[in-house]
Amino acid sequence: MNKTIAVLAGDGIGPEVMEQTIRVLNTIEKKFNHQFEVLQGLIGGSAYDKFGTHFPEATKFICQRSHAILFGSVGGPVNESHHEKWKNCEKNSILSLRKEFQFSSNIRPAKVYAELKDICPLKDSIIKNGIDIVIVRELLGDIYFGEHRTYIENQLRKAIDTAEYDEKQIEIVAHQSFKLALMRKNKVTSVDKANVLDTSKLWREVLTEIGKQYPTVTLEHMLVDNCAMQFFINPCQFDVIVTANLFGDILSDAAAAFPGSLGLMPSASFNEKGFGLFEPSGGSAPDIAGKNIANPIAQIMSLAMLLRQSFELIEEASCIENAVQKALQAGYRTCDISANKTETVTTEEMTNRIIEFI
């Protein structure tokens, strides 16, 4: 297979974990006789240093001519957020990418590895059957994109935030979730607030209609407040969760607590045409950048998602996923996932072990 990948490492730990991930890509390339053209682009603070903008045209061009985007992380130290280099860096980078390529759905897995149960905050009795959830979040509608207004009325400060959805927006993310369920356990849980919100009533109607096109997939509806409670009472019941932008933002961050570290959590965003961006769920972590201690697993697993979902290279993606699991089974830990902080491996060493298992 010949494919082109836009690689945007970004800032902080982005470049070092991306470097290790490209080593994994090269290993897969040789093992399975593929050819991947990697096009490196600047984004975030690193782009600002050269171009004076966080998302330069040169980077946009690289993305446009690629089959998928592998993204690192952007942003700088909190105490420097007022500097021009870092001001609105995340917004101008990742949100601009989402707008430019109309990424309409975000997919975020949350898996508790059996080998890492000790760092999951939930009791063994709750996670005994394992947690392996994928949250599909709609990205282009809802309250984030409606009217936002603050004003004075009758000498009182008032504010309005308008949530809007049309059926097309919902249909796109519905199909995404059902197709994903077909590759997993054939179950979709649609989360809404249909007992109160008209947008949720429409959401539920459209999900039900689309669900009829996937007869082998079980669809259930759940109110968001109940879902939040079920997350911590019986998370093992969930497989694919699909929900609106606001609810997805909150629930996916809550689910991020399950694995015990953001360094284990990949994610992907897709547009209606299937073009995808793949990135770790965590941030740029500038406090540990350059120390060779960052966990590369989220970035490496983002690569596995790219191979599986953009290139349909199922065996290759499974090979990476299995290698990560074997490295964890063998006891290798970066500092963020180690119960004993004195027995850890570096970013490079963890990658070495993963590559050996590949």
mmCIF file of C-alpha atoms in Angstrom:
data_model
loop_
_atom_site.group_PDB
_atom_site.id
_atom_site.type_symbol
_atom_site.label_atom_id
_atom_site.label_comp_id
_atom_site.label_asym_id
_atom_site.label_seq_id
_atom_site.Cartn_x
_atom_site.Cartn_y
_atom_site.Cartn_z
ATOM 1 C CA MET A 1 0.000 0.000 0.000
ATOM 2 C CA ASN A 2 1.173 3.521 -0.836
ATOM 3 C CA LYS A 3 -0.276 6.251 1.358
ATOM 4 C CA THR A 4 0.682 9.773 2.411
ATOM 5 C CA ILE A 5 0.433 10.876 6.042
ATOM 6 C CA ALA A 6 0.619 14.499 7.221
ATOM 7 C CA VAL A 7 2.584 14.475 10.477
ATOM 8 C CA LEU A 8 2.067 17.529 12.711
ATOM 9 C CA ALA A 9 4.113 16.965 15.865
ATOM 10 C CA GLY A 10 3.423 20.363 17.436
ATOM 11 C CA ASP A 11 4.803 21.480 20.769
ATOM 12 C CA GLY A 12 5.892 20.183 24.172
ATOM 13 C CA ILE A 13 6.162 16.408 24.236
ATOM 14 C CA GLY A 14 4.608 16.242 20.759
ATOM 15 C CA PRO A 15 7.869 16.020 18.785
ATOM 16 C CA GLU A 16 9.481 13.360 20.993
ATOM 17 C CA VAL A 17 6.498 10.997 21.138
ATOM 18 C CA MET A 18 5.893 11.569 17.429
ATOM 19 C CA GLU A 19 9.496 10.632 16.670
ATOM 20 C CA GLN A 20 8.989 7.314 18.447
ATOM 21 C CA THR A 21 5.668 6.755 16.686
ATOM 22 C CA ILE A 22 7.298 7.209 13.285
ATOM 23 C CA ARG A 23 9.751 4.472 14.298
ATOM 24 C CA VAL A 24 6.734 2.214 14.865
ATOM 25 C CA LEU A 25 5.301 3.238 11.489
ATOM 26 C CA ASN A 26 8.607 2.388 9.797
ATOM 27 C CA THR A 27 8.589 -1.019 11.491
ATOM 28 C CA ILE A 28 5.067 -1.737 10.212
ATOM 29 C CA GLU A 29 6.087 -0.494 6.779
ATOM 30 C CA LYS A 30 8.926 -3.019 6.572
ATOM 31 C CA LYS A 31 7.050 -5.907 8.195
ATOM 32 C CA PHE A 32 4.025 -5.665 5.897
ATOM 33 C CA ASN A 33 5.750 -4.306 2.781
ATOM 34 C CA HIS A 34 3.974 -0.931 2.630
ATOM 35 C CA GLN A 35 5.190 2.475 1.544
ATOM 36 C CA PHE A 36 4.125 5.439 3.656
ATOM 37 C CA GLU A 37 5.156 8.941 2.630
ATOM 38 C CA VAL A 38 5.451 11.127 5.715
ATOM 39 C CA LEU A 39 5.013 14.869 5.193
ATOM 40 C CA GLN A 40 6.137 16.874 8.214
ATOM 41 C CA GLY A 41 4.301 20.118 8.951
ATOM 42 C CA LEU A 42 4.542 22.782 11.642
ATOM 43 C CA ILE A 43 1.597 23.700 13.845
ATOM 44 C CA GLY A 44 1.057 25.512 17.131
ATOM 45 C CA GLY A 45 3.922 27.369 18.776
ATOM 46 C CA SER A 46 6.500 25.730 16.541
ATOM 47 C CA ALA A 47 4.671 27.110 13.501
ATOM 48 C CA TYR A 48 4.390 30.555 15.078
ATOM 49 C CA ASP A 49 8.172 30.730 15.467
ATOM 50 C CA LYS A 50 8.643 30.341 11.700
ATOM 51 C CA PHE A 51 5.458 31.703 10.135
ATOM 52 C CA GLY A 52 3.953 34.036 12.753
ATOM 53 C CA THR A 53 0.741 31.975 12.746
ATOM 54 C CA HIS A 54 -0.335 28.778 14.469
ATOM 55 C CA PHE A 55 -1.806 27.125 11.358
ATOM 56 C CA PRO A 56 0.161 28.270 8.300
ATOM 57 C CA GLU A 57 -0.879 27.763 4.693
ATOM 58 C CA ALA A 58 2.105 25.459 4.150
ATOM 59 C CA THR A 59 0.752 23.078 6.780
ATOM 60 C CA LYS A 60 -2.762 23.300 5.355
ATOM 61 C CA PHE A 61 -1.376 22.329 1.942
ATOM 62 C CA ILE A 62 0.423 19.298 3.410
ATOM 63 C CA CYS A 63 -2.803 18.134 5.034
ATOM 64 C CA GLN A 64 -4.799 18.641 1.845
ATOM 65 C CA ARG A 65 -2.518 16.383 -0.167
ATOM 66 C CA SER A 66 -2.411 13.609 2.462
ATOM 67 C CA HIS A 67 -4.663 10.623 3.070
ATOM 68 C CA ALA A 68 -4.740 11.183 6.864
ATOM 69 C CA ILE A 69 -3.319 13.482 9.539
ATOM 70 C CA LEU A 70 -1.272 12.274 12.511
ATOM 71 C CA PHE A 71 -1.337 15.080 15.074
ATOM 72 C CA GLY A 72 0.769 15.506 18.203
ATOM 73 C CA SER A 73 -0.109 18.278 20.655
ATOM 74 C CA VAL A 74 0.048 22.062 20.834
ATOM 75 C CA GLY A 75 0.381 24.708 23.508
ATOM 76 C CA GLY A 76 2.965 26.086 25.889
ATOM 77 C CA PRO A 77 3.475 26.705 29.604
ATOM 78 C CA VAL A 78 0.450 28.089 31.444
ATOM 79 C CA ASN A 79 2.491 30.988 32.841
ATOM 80 C CA GLU A 80 3.381 32.029 29.269
ATOM 81 C CA SER A 81 -0.145 31.860 27.834
ATOM 82 C CA HIS A 82 -0.238 35.648 27.514
ATOM 83 C CA HIS A 83 2.681 35.638 25.086
ATOM 84 C CA GLU A 84 1.760 36.021 21.407
ATOM 85 C CA LYS A 85 3.373 32.666 20.616
ATOM 86 C CA TRP A 86 0.962 30.839 22.907
ATOM 87 C CA LYS A 87 -2.110 33.097 22.976
ATOM 88 C CA ASN A 88 -5.080 31.139 21.547
ATOM 89 C CA CYS A 89 -2.607 28.528 20.330
ATOM 90 C CA GLU A 90 -4.937 25.528 20.788
ATOM 91 C CA LYS A 91 -7.913 27.370 19.314
ATOM 92 C CA ASN A 92 -5.959 28.565 16.289
ATOM 93 C CA SER A 93 -4.456 25.127 15.717
ATOM 94 C CA ILE A 94 -6.771 22.227 16.398
ATOM 95 C CA LEU A 95 -10.040 24.145 16.081
ATOM 96 C CA SER A 96 -8.855 25.648 12.802
ATOM 97 C CA LEU A 97 -8.023 22.157 11.556
ATOM 98 C CA ARG A 98 -11.501 20.962 12.516
ATOM 99 C CA LYS A 99 -13.104 23.888 10.713
ATOM 100 C CA GLU A 100 -10.896 23.627 7.611
ATOM 101 C CA PHE A 101 -11.602 19.920 7.094
ATOM 102 C CA GLN A 102 -15.107 19.873 8.613
ATOM 103 C CA PHE A 103 -14.305 17.145 11.121
ATOM 104 C CA SER A 104 -17.804 16.293 12.297
ATOM 105 C CA SER A 105 -17.216 13.409 14.697
ATOM 106 C CA ASN A 106 -14.636 12.609 17.335
ATOM 107 C CA ILE A 107 -13.879 9.046 18.403
ATOM 108 C CA ARG A 108 -12.226 8.516 21.750
ATOM 109 C CA PRO A 109 -11.588 5.021 23.134
ATOM 110 C CA ALA A 110 -11.322 4.460 26.880
ATOM 111 C CA LYS A 111 -9.846 1.091 27.759
ATOM 112 C CA VAL A 112 -8.620 -0.295 31.061
ATOM 113 C CA TYR A 113 -5.759 -2.696 30.453
ATOM 114 C CA ALA A 114 -5.855 -5.704 32.767
ATOM 115 C CA GLU A 115 -2.173 -5.104 33.502
ATOM 116 C CA LEU A 116 -2.950 -1.563 34.697
ATOM 117 C CA LYS A 117 -5.988 -2.170 36.893
ATOM 118 C CA ASP A 118 -4.045 -0.815 39.851
ATOM 119 C CA ILE A 119 -4.028 2.713 38.401
ATOM 120 C CA CYS A 120 -7.731 2.737 37.497
ATOM 121 C CA PRO A 121 -9.604 4.820 40.114
ATOM 122 C CA LEU A 122 -12.550 2.387 40.201
ATOM 123 C CA LYS A 123 -12.852 -0.659 42.452
ATOM 124 C CA ASP A 124 -11.889 -4.100 41.167
ATOM 125 C CA SER A 125 -15.468 -5.235 41.730
ATOM 126 C CA ILE A 126 -16.677 -2.617 39.234
ATOM 127 C CA ILE A 127 -14.079 -3.217 36.522
ATOM 128 C CA LYS A 128 -13.831 -7.007 36.910
ATOM 129 C CA ASN A 129 -15.341 -7.552 33.442
ATOM 130 C CA GLY A 130 -13.066 -4.958 31.861
ATOM 131 C CA ILE A 131 -13.751 -1.505 30.430
ATOM 132 C CA ASP A 132 -13.501 -1.018 26.678
ATOM 133 C CA ILE A 133 -15.629 1.945 25.593
ATOM 134 C CA VAL A 134 -15.573 4.141 22.502
ATOM 135 C CA ILE A 135 -17.270 7.544 22.706
ATOM 136 C CA VAL A 136 -18.376 9.113 19.415
ATOM 137 C CA ARG A 137 -18.902 12.847 19.861
ATOM 138 C CA GLU A 138 -20.502 15.158 17.288
ATOM 139 C CA LEU A 139 -18.199 18.139 16.714
ATOM 140 C CA LEU A 140 -19.823 20.778 14.504
ATOM 141 C CA GLY A 141 -23.205 21.463 16.105
ATOM 142 C CA ASP A 142 -24.782 22.036 19.524
ATOM 143 C CA ILE A 143 -24.298 24.900 21.921
ATOM 144 C CA TYR A 144 -20.696 25.628 20.901
ATOM 145 C CA PHE A 145 -21.761 26.865 17.470
ATOM 146 C CA GLY A 146 -25.058 28.616 18.222
ATOM 147 C CA GLU A 147 -25.655 32.212 19.250
ATOM 148 C CA HIS A 148 -23.677 33.462 22.273
ATOM 149 C CA ARG A 149 -24.817 36.745 23.767
ATOM 150 C CA THR A 150 -24.472 38.591 27.069
ATOM 151 C CA TYR A 151 -26.632 41.668 27.653
ATOM 152 C CA ILE A 152 -28.477 43.815 30.199
ATOM 153 C CA GLU A 153 -32.262 43.546 30.589
ATOM 154 C CA ASN A 154 -34.267 45.243 33.329
ATOM 155 C CA GLN A 155 -30.955 46.165 34.972
ATOM 156 C CA LEU A 156 -29.986 42.491 35.220
ATOM 157 C CA ARG A 157 -27.116 40.820 33.416
ATOM 158 C CA LYS A 158 -28.368 38.020 31.163
ATOM 159 C CA ALA A 159 -26.666 35.544 28.854
ATOM 160 C CA ILE A 160 -27.880 33.305 26.037
ATOM 161 C CA ASP A 161 -26.199 30.263 24.493
ATOM 162 C CA THR A 162 -28.202 28.601 21.736
ATOM 163 C CA ALA A 163 -27.957 24.884 20.965
ATOM 164 C CA GLU A 164 -28.847 23.900 17.405
ATOM 165 C CA TYR A 165 -28.865 20.687 15.377
ATOM 166 C CA ASP A 166 -30.215 19.691 12.001
ATOM 167 C CA GLU A 167 -30.943 16.101 11.029
ATOM 168 C CA LYS A 168 -28.020 15.922 8.586
ATOM 169 C CA GLN A 169 -25.493 16.663 11.314
ATOM 170 C CA ILE A 170 -26.969 13.919 13.449
ATOM 171 C CA GLU A 171 -27.162 11.417 10.582
ATOM 172 C CA ILE A 172 -23.429 11.729 9.881
ATOM 173 C CA VAL A 173 -22.356 10.894 13.418
ATOM 174 C CA ALA A 174 -25.056 8.202 13.721
ATOM 175 C CA HIS A 175 -23.695 6.311 10.717
ATOM 176 C CA GLN A 176 -20.185 6.673 12.130
ATOM 177 C CA SER A 177 -21.215 5.080 15.428
ATOM 178 C CA PHE A 178 -23.155 2.190 13.890
ATOM 179 C CA LYS A 179 -20.320 1.358 11.491
ATOM 180 C CA LEU A 180 -17.927 1.369 14.419
ATOM 181 C CA ALA A 181 -20.241 -0.925 16.401
ATOM 182 C CA LEU A 182 -20.209 -3.419 13.512
ATOM 183 C CA MET A 183 -16.461 -3.815 14.085
ATOM 184 C CA ARG A 184 -16.932 -4.291 17.829
ATOM 185 C CA LYS A 185 -19.795 -5.745 19.914
ATOM 186 C CA ASN A 186 -22.776 -4.544 17.844
ATOM 187 C CA LYS A 187 -24.144 -2.236 20.516
ATOM 188 C CA VAL A 188 -24.717 1.530 20.421
ATOM 189 C CA THR A 189 -25.834 3.638 23.368
ATOM 190 C CA SER A 190 -27.190 7.005 22.274
ATOM 191 C CA VAL A 191 -26.974 9.574 25.051
ATOM 192 C CA ASP A 192 -29.235 12.627 25.141
ATOM 193 C CA LYS A 193 -31.547 14.741 27.319
ATOM 194 C CA ALA A 194 -34.736 14.035 25.369
ATOM 195 C CA ASN A 195 -36.951 14.514 28.430
ATOM 196 C CA VAL A 196 -36.118 18.249 28.323
ATOM 197 C CA LEU A 197 -34.363 19.407 25.142
ATOM 198 C CA ASP A 198 -35.827 19.629 21.639
ATOM 199 C CA THR A 199 -32.366 19.088 20.146
ATOM 200 C CA SER A 200 -32.215 15.819 22.063
ATOM 201 C CA LYS A 201 -35.689 14.802 20.908
ATOM 202 C CA LEU A 202 -34.558 15.278 17.308
ATOM 203 C CA TRP A 203 -31.324 13.453 18.129
ATOM 204 C CA ARG A 204 -33.238 10.448 19.451
ATOM 205 C CA GLU A 205 -35.596 10.380 16.458
ATOM 206 C CA VAL A 206 -32.749 10.444 13.942
ATOM 207 C CA LEU A 207 -30.690 7.816 15.793
ATOM 208 C CA THR A 208 -33.725 5.528 15.845
ATOM 209 C CA GLU A 209 -34.290 6.022 12.118
ATOM 210 C CA ILE A 210 -30.650 5.375 11.206
ATOM 211 C CA GLY A 211 -30.527 2.394 13.551
ATOM 212 C CA LYS A 212 -33.055 0.564 11.386
ATOM 213 C CA GLN A 213 -30.416 0.466 8.640
ATOM 214 C CA TYR A 214 -28.161 -1.589 10.918
ATOM 215 C CA PRO A 215 -30.384 -4.495 12.043
ATOM 216 C CA THR A 216 -27.530 -6.446 13.651
ATOM 217 C CA VAL A 217 -26.666 -3.550 15.979
ATOM 218 C CA THR A 218 -28.590 -3.103 19.227
ATOM 219 C CA LEU A 219 -29.494 0.532 19.881
ATOM 220 C CA GLU A 220 -30.386 1.816 23.337
ATOM 221 C CA HIS A 221 -31.182 5.367 24.447
ATOM 222 C CA MET A 222 -29.979 6.755 27.757
ATOM 223 C CA LEU A 223 -30.377 10.134 29.421
ATOM 224 C CA VAL A 224 -27.061 11.879 29.989
ATOM 225 C CA ASP A 225 -27.429 12.182 33.758
ATOM 226 C CA ASN A 226 -28.110 8.460 34.051
ATOM 227 C CA CYS A 227 -25.162 7.738 31.764
ATOM 228 C CA ALA A 228 -22.854 9.776 33.982
ATOM 229 C CA MET A 229 -23.980 7.726 36.970
ATOM 230 C CA GLN A 230 -23.672 4.409 35.098
ATOM 231 C CA PHE A 231 -20.084 5.300 34.177
ATOM 232 C CA PHE A 232 -19.078 4.778 37.780
ATOM 233 C CA ILE A 233 -21.552 2.048 38.747
ATOM 234 C CA ASN A 234 -21.394 -0.282 35.733
ATOM 235 C CA PRO A 235 -19.086 1.033 32.964
ATOM 236 C CA CYS A 236 -18.634 -2.492 31.579
ATOM 237 C CA GLN A 237 -22.140 -2.340 30.058
ATOM 238 C CA PHE A 238 -21.042 0.167 27.397
ATOM 239 C CA ASP A 239 -19.462 -0.465 24.013
ATOM 240 C CA VAL A 240 -20.047 2.433 21.567
ATOM 241 C CA ILE A 241 -21.553 5.623 22.987
ATOM 242 C CA VAL A 242 -22.736 8.327 20.584
ATOM 243 C CA THR A 243 -23.730 11.750 21.828
ATOM 244 C CA ALA A 244 -23.939 15.456 21.092
ATOM 245 C CA ASN A 245 -21.087 17.939 21.266
ATOM 246 C CA LEU A 246 -21.563 19.251 24.814
ATOM 247 C CA PHE A 247 -22.417 15.900 26.400
ATOM 248 C CA GLY A 248 -19.585 14.233 24.485
ATOM 249 C CA ASP A 249 -17.099 16.818 25.693
ATOM 250 C CA ILE A 250 -18.011 16.090 29.311
ATOM 251 C CA LEU A 251 -18.436 12.310 29.096
ATOM 252 C CA SER A 252 -15.241 11.704 27.138
ATOM 253 C CA ASP A 253 -13.247 13.648 29.729
ATOM 254 C CA ALA A 254 -14.900 11.627 32.496
ATOM 255 C CA ALA A 255 -14.058 8.398 30.667
ATOM 256 C CA ALA A 256 -10.454 9.568 30.431
ATOM 257 C CA ALA A 257 -10.160 8.762 34.139
ATOM 258 C CA PHE A 258 -10.770 5.038 33.568
ATOM 259 C CA PRO A 259 -7.363 4.037 32.136
ATOM 260 C CA GLY A 260 -5.526 6.014 34.814
ATOM 261 C CA SER A 261 -3.475 8.210 32.456
ATOM 262 C CA LEU A 262 -4.089 10.375 29.409
ATOM 263 C CA GLY A 263 -0.860 8.884 28.110
ATOM 264 C CA LEU A 264 -2.876 5.779 27.192
ATOM 265 C CA MET A 265 -5.707 7.476 25.311
ATOM 266 C CA PRO A 266 -5.738 7.990 21.541
ATOM 267 C CA SER A 267 -8.502 9.707 19.580
ATOM 268 C CA ALA A 268 -9.634 10.373 16.023
ATOM 269 C CA SER A 269 -11.770 12.939 14.226
ATOM 270 C CA PHE A 270 -13.492 12.389 10.860
ATOM 271 C CA ASN A 271 -15.371 14.427 8.310
ATOM 272 C CA GLU A 272 -18.296 13.229 6.243
ATOM 273 C CA LYS A 273 -15.970 11.971 3.488
ATOM 274 C CA GLY A 274 -14.024 9.800 5.935
ATOM 275 C CA PHE A 275 -10.869 11.944 6.032
ATOM 276 C CA GLY A 276 -9.375 11.630 9.507
ATOM 277 C CA LEU A 277 -7.128 13.311 12.060
ATOM 278 C CA PHE A 278 -5.591 11.123 14.767
ATOM 279 C CA GLU A 279 -4.143 12.461 18.013
ATOM 280 C CA PRO A 280 -3.499 11.672 21.679
ATOM 281 C CA SER A 281 -6.189 12.887 24.062
ATOM 282 C CA GLY A 282 -3.664 14.558 26.362
ATOM 283 C CA GLY A 283 -1.929 17.899 26.004
ATOM 284 C CA SER A 284 1.576 19.087 25.239
ATOM 285 C CA ALA A 285 2.830 18.663 28.847
ATOM 286 C CA PRO A 286 5.582 21.304 28.513
ATOM 287 C CA ASP A 287 6.768 20.584 32.060
ATOM 288 C CA ILE A 288 8.157 17.200 31.009
ATOM 289 C CA ALA A 289 9.071 18.032 27.407
ATOM 290 C CA GLY A 290 12.551 16.992 26.335
ATOM 291 C CA LYS A 291 13.103 14.725 29.350
ATOM 292 C CA ASN A 292 12.450 11.447 27.511
ATOM 293 C CA ILE A 293 9.888 10.384 30.129
ATOM 294 C CA ALA A 294 6.581 11.018 28.291
ATOM 295 C CA ASN A 295 4.357 8.031 27.605
ATOM 296 C CA PRO A 296 4.336 7.373 23.821
ATOM 297 C CA ILE A 297 1.450 4.870 23.927
ATOM 298 C CA ALA A 298 -1.389 7.333 23.192
ATOM 299 C CA GLN A 299 0.449 8.618 20.117
ATOM 300 C CA ILE A 300 1.340 5.083 18.990
ATOM 301 C CA MET A 301 -2.240 3.907 19.488
ATOM 302 C CA SER A 302 -3.410 6.939 17.485
ATOM 303 C CA LEU A 303 -1.281 5.556 14.659
ATOM 304 C CA ALA A 304 -2.993 2.182 15.076
ATOM 305 C CA MET A 305 -6.378 3.921 14.781
ATOM 306 C CA LEU A 306 -5.180 5.657 11.618
ATOM 307 C CA LEU A 307 -4.099 2.405 9.995
ATOM 308 C CA ARG A 308 -7.335 0.664 10.943
ATOM 309 C CA GLN A 309 -9.906 3.342 10.232
ATOM 310 C CA SER A 310 -8.390 5.409 7.417
ATOM 311 C CA PHE A 311 -6.369 2.782 5.556
ATOM 312 C CA GLU A 312 -8.370 -0.349 6.544
ATOM 313 C CA LEU A 313 -5.136 -2.087 7.549
ATOM 314 C CA ILE A 314 -6.714 -4.251 10.237
ATOM 315 C CA GLU A 315 -3.855 -6.722 10.695
ATOM 316 C CA GLU A 316 -1.279 -3.944 10.920
ATOM 317 C CA ALA A 317 -3.328 -2.002 13.491
ATOM 318 C CA SER A 318 -3.896 -5.150 15.553
ATOM 319 C CA CYS A 319 -0.176 -5.856 15.435
ATOM 320 C CA ILE A 320 0.557 -2.490 17.079
ATOM 321 C CA GLU A 321 -2.232 -2.883 19.642
ATOM 322 C CA ASN A 322 -1.064 -6.379 20.583
ATOM 323 C CA ALA A 323 2.543 -5.196 20.872
ATOM 324 C CA VAL A 324 1.499 -2.428 23.264
ATOM 325 C CA GLN A 325 -0.410 -4.939 25.379
ATOM 326 C CA LYS A 326 2.546 -7.355 25.430
ATOM 327 C CA ALA A 327 4.888 -4.572 26.514
ATOM 328 C CA LEU A 328 2.541 -3.790 29.407
ATOM 329 C CA GLN A 329 2.182 -7.490 30.253
ATOM 330 C CA ALA A 330 5.978 -7.721 30.376
ATOM 331 C CA GLY A 331 5.964 -5.023 33.053
ATOM 332 C CA TYR A 332 7.316 -2.032 31.144
ATOM 333 C CA ARG A 333 6.025 1.273 32.504
ATOM 334 C CA THR A 334 6.623 4.947 31.886
ATOM 335 C CA CYS A 335 6.405 7.082 35.014
ATOM 336 C CA ASP A 336 2.755 8.105 34.520
ATOM 337 C CA ILE A 337 1.505 4.489 34.647
ATOM 338 C CA SER A 338 3.957 3.044 37.167
ATOM 339 C CA ALA A 339 2.758 2.140 40.644
ATOM 340 C CA ASN A 340 6.419 2.153 41.676
ATOM 341 C CA LYS A 341 7.847 5.384 40.336
ATOM 342 C CA THR A 342 11.441 4.154 40.762
ATOM 343 C CA GLU A 343 11.020 1.331 38.242
ATOM 344 C CA THR A 344 10.214 3.067 34.991
ATOM 345 C CA VAL A 345 11.415 3.191 31.402
ATOM 346 C CA THR A 346 11.974 6.163 29.143
ATOM 347 C CA THR A 347 9.902 7.203 26.141
ATOM 348 C CA GLU A 348 12.460 5.626 23.830
ATOM 349 C CA GLU A 349 12.792 2.429 25.875
ATOM 350 C CA MET A 350 9.029 1.876 25.941
ATOM 351 C CA THR A 351 8.956 2.267 22.166
ATOM 352 C CA ASN A 352 11.881 -0.135 21.814
ATOM 353 C CA ARG A 353 9.912 -2.807 23.668
ATOM 354 C CA ILE A 354 6.800 -2.218 21.555
ATOM 355 C CA ILE A 355 8.839 -2.482 18.362
ATOM 356 C CA GLU A 356 10.417 -5.720 19.567
ATOM 357 C CA PHE A 357 6.962 -7.224 20.077
ATOM 358 C CA ILE A 358 5.879 -6.068 16.620
#
